[in-house]
Each structure stands twice: as structure tokens, then as C-alpha cells.
PDB file of C-alpha atoms in Angstrom:
ATOM      1  CA  MET A   1    -177.979 -53.198 -48.470  1.00  0.00           C
ATOM      2  CA  LEU A   2    -180.127 -55.038 -45.957  1.00  0.00           C
ATOM      3  CA  ASN A   3    -179.966 -54.304 -42.262  1.00  0.00           C
ATOM      4  CA  LYS A   4    -178.840 -57.155 -40.018  1.00  0.00           C
ATOM      5  CA  TYR A   5    -180.449 -57.807 -36.656  1.00  0.00           C
ATOM      6  CA  THR A   6    -179.407 -59.898 -33.682  1.00  0.00           C
ATOM      7  CA  LEU A   7    -181.761 -61.903 -31.488  1.00  0.00           C
ATOM      8  CA  THR A   8    -180.401 -62.457 -28.010  1.00  0.00           C
ATOM      9  CA  ASN A   9    -181.414 -64.454 -24.952  1.00  0.00           C
ATOM     10  CA  LEU A  10    -183.472 -67.023 -26.860  1.00  0.00           C
ATOM     11  CA  ASP A  11    -184.233 -70.155 -24.902  1.00  0.00           C
ATOM     12  CA  PHE A  12    -184.339 -73.607 -26.464  1.00  0.00           C
ATOM     13  CA  ASN A  13    -188.136 -73.587 -26.869  1.00  0.00           C
ATOM     14  CA  GLU A  14    -188.022 -70.285 -28.743  1.00  0.00           C
ATOM     15  CA  VAL A  15    -185.355 -71.630 -31.097  1.00  0.00           C
ATOM     16  CA  CYS A  16    -187.487 -74.740 -31.712  1.00  0.00           C
ATOM     17  CA  PHE A  17    -190.516 -72.563 -32.419  1.00  0.00           C
ATOM     18  CA  LEU A  18    -188.547 -70.501 -34.947  1.00  0.00           C
ATOM     19  CA  GLN A  19    -187.326 -73.688 -36.600  1.00  0.00           C
ATOM     20  CA  GLN A  20    -190.842 -75.100 -36.754  1.00  0.00           C
ATOM     21  CA  SER A  21    -192.287 -71.865 -38.182  1.00  0.00           C
ATOM     22  CA  VAL A  22    -189.654 -71.573 -40.895  1.00  0.00           C
ATOM     23  CA  ARG A  23    -190.082 -75.233 -41.903  1.00  0.00           C
ATOM     24  CA  VAL A  24    -193.854 -74.811 -42.250  1.00  0.00           C
ATOM     25  CA  ARG A  25    -193.496 -71.652 -44.330  1.00  0.00           C
ATOM     26  CA  LEU A  26    -190.834 -73.286 -46.507  1.00  0.00           C
ATOM     27  CA  GLU A  27    -193.082 -76.282 -47.101  1.00  0.00           C
ATOM     28  CA  TYR A  28    -195.938 -73.929 -48.003  1.00  0.00           C
ATOM     29  CA  TYR A  29    -193.868 -72.188 -50.669  1.00  0.00           C
ATOM     30  CA  LYS A  30    -192.599 -75.498 -52.043  1.00  0.00           C
ATOM     31  CA  THR A  31    -196.127 -76.917 -52.416  1.00  0.00           C
ATOM     32  CA  ASP A  32    -197.794 -73.708 -53.611  1.00  0.00           C
ATOM     33  CA  TYR A  33    -198.824 -74.372 -57.206  1.00  0.00           C
ATOM     34  CA  ASN A  34    -199.255 -70.757 -58.293  1.00  0.00           C
ATOM     35  CA  GLY A  35    -196.231 -70.752 -60.560  1.00  0.00           C
ATOM     36  CA  HIS A  36    -192.592 -69.958 -59.993  1.00  0.00           C
ATOM     37  CA  SER A  37    -192.402 -66.219 -59.603  1.00  0.00           C
ATOM     38  CA  ASP A  38    -189.151 -64.488 -58.761  1.00  0.00           C
ATOM     39  CA  ILE A  39    -190.561 -63.519 -55.357  1.00  0.00           C
ATOM     40  CA  LYS A  40    -191.443 -67.128 -54.529  1.00  0.00           C
ATOM     41  CA  ILE A  41    -187.994 -68.382 -55.599  1.00  0.00           C
ATOM     42  CA  LYS A  42    -186.298 -65.692 -53.499  1.00  0.00           C
ATOM     43  CA  ALA A  43    -188.508 -66.516 -50.501  1.00  0.00           C
ATOM     44  CA  ILE A  44    -187.574 -70.212 -50.703  1.00  0.00           C
ATOM     45  CA  LYS A  45    -183.885 -69.304 -50.938  1.00  0.00           C
ATOM     46  CA  ASP A  46    -184.115 -66.927 -47.951  1.00  0.00           C
ATOM     47  CA  LEU A  47    -186.055 -69.437 -45.863  1.00  0.00           C
ATOM     48  CA  LYS A  48    -183.521 -72.185 -46.561  1.00  0.00           C
ATOM     49  CA  ARG A  49    -180.708 -69.872 -45.481  1.00  0.00           C
ATOM     50  CA  LEU A  50    -182.616 -68.895 -42.323  1.00  0.00           C
ATOM     51  CA  LEU A  51    -183.393 -72.526 -41.502  1.00  0.00           C
ATOM     52  CA  LYS A  52    -179.717 -73.392 -41.857  1.00  0.00           C
ATOM     53  CA  LYS A  53    -178.821 -70.637 -39.359  1.00  0.00           C
ATOM     54  CA  ILE A  54    -181.494 -71.832 -36.922  1.00  0.00           C
ATOM     55  CA  ASP A  55    -180.326 -75.445 -37.251  1.00  0.00           C
ATOM     56  CA  THR A  56    -176.766 -74.317 -36.489  1.00  0.00           C
ATOM     57  CA  LEU A  57    -177.984 -72.343 -33.487  1.00  0.00           C
ATOM     58  CA  LYS A  58    -180.019 -75.277 -32.222  1.00  0.00           C
ATOM     59  CA  GLY A  59    -177.146 -77.677 -32.830  1.00  0.00           C
ATOM     60  CA  SER A  60    -174.862 -75.569 -30.655  1.00  0.00           C
ATOM     61  CA  THR A  61    -176.972 -76.548 -27.644  1.00  0.00           C
ATOM     62  CA  LYS A  62    -176.591 -79.996 -26.126  1.00  0.00           C
ATOM     63  CA  GLN A  63    -180.331 -80.692 -26.432  1.00  0.00           C
ATOM     64  CA  LYS A  64    -181.368 -82.953 -29.316  1.00  0.00           C
ATOM     65  CA  ILE A  65    -185.147 -82.571 -29.322  1.00  0.00           C
ATOM     66  CA  ASP A  66    -186.694 -82.053 -32.765  1.00  0.00           C
ATOM     67  CA  VAL A  67    -190.016 -80.306 -33.220  1.00  0.00           C
ATOM     68  CA  SER A  68    -192.476 -81.392 -35.873  1.00  0.00           C
ATOM     69  CA  VAL A  69    -195.826 -80.047 -36.976  1.00  0.00           C
ATOM     70  CA  MET A  70    -199.061 -81.982 -37.329  1.00  0.00           C
ATOM     71  CA  PHE A  71    -202.104 -80.490 -38.997  1.00  0.00           C
ATOM     72  CA  LYS A  72    -205.680 -81.474 -38.224  1.00  0.00           C
ATOM     73  CA  LYS A  73    -208.451 -81.273 -40.737  1.00  0.00           C
ATOM     74  CA  PHE A  74    -209.973 -77.825 -40.806  1.00  0.00           C
ATOM     75  CA  SER A  75    -213.475 -79.213 -40.295  1.00  0.00           C
ATOM     76  CA  ALA A  76    -212.355 -80.953 -37.086  1.00  0.00           C
ATOM     77  CA  LEU A  77    -211.093 -77.653 -35.736  1.00  0.00           C
ATOM     78  CA  VAL A  78    -214.252 -75.772 -36.670  1.00  0.00           C
ATOM     79  CA  ASN A  79    -216.551 -78.322 -35.039  1.00  0.00           C
ATOM     80  CA  LYS A  80    -214.919 -77.952 -31.606  1.00  0.00           C
TER      81      LYS A  80
END
């Protein structure tokens, strides 16, 4: 049986950061073309469940700001 943990005293920005991080990781697993291993399928399932919990947590606040992620080209980041 897995242990369950509780995060307390998270502010809205921390919840948004968690949401953003989980969405990016979920998108990575969905677009990873290295087959459909059992581990990958389980990771996608767990991330979807976690994202649902985070969305519920975020929805319980009265703030309606949504966080999105934008990626720059790697070469643009290296040249700075």
C-alpha cells in the first residue's frame, strides 16, 4: 500500500506551479515516442489523477488565473 502525504499552507502561486509542472510532464509522456511500456501508461494515469486533484484544489479558490507554459528554442537559450 502506498503512503499518502498532505501538503499544507500552499499559496495560489504554488498551486499554479504544481499544475503547470504536472501538465508539462503529462504532455512529455503523451508525446514520447518510445513505445507504450507499462511504466509509461501508469505514469500517465497517475499524472492525470494528480492533475485532477490540483485542478480541484485550484478551483476551490476564487482566483481564476490559468498558467501556461511557453518553450523557447534551445539554441536561443544557449546563445544568451
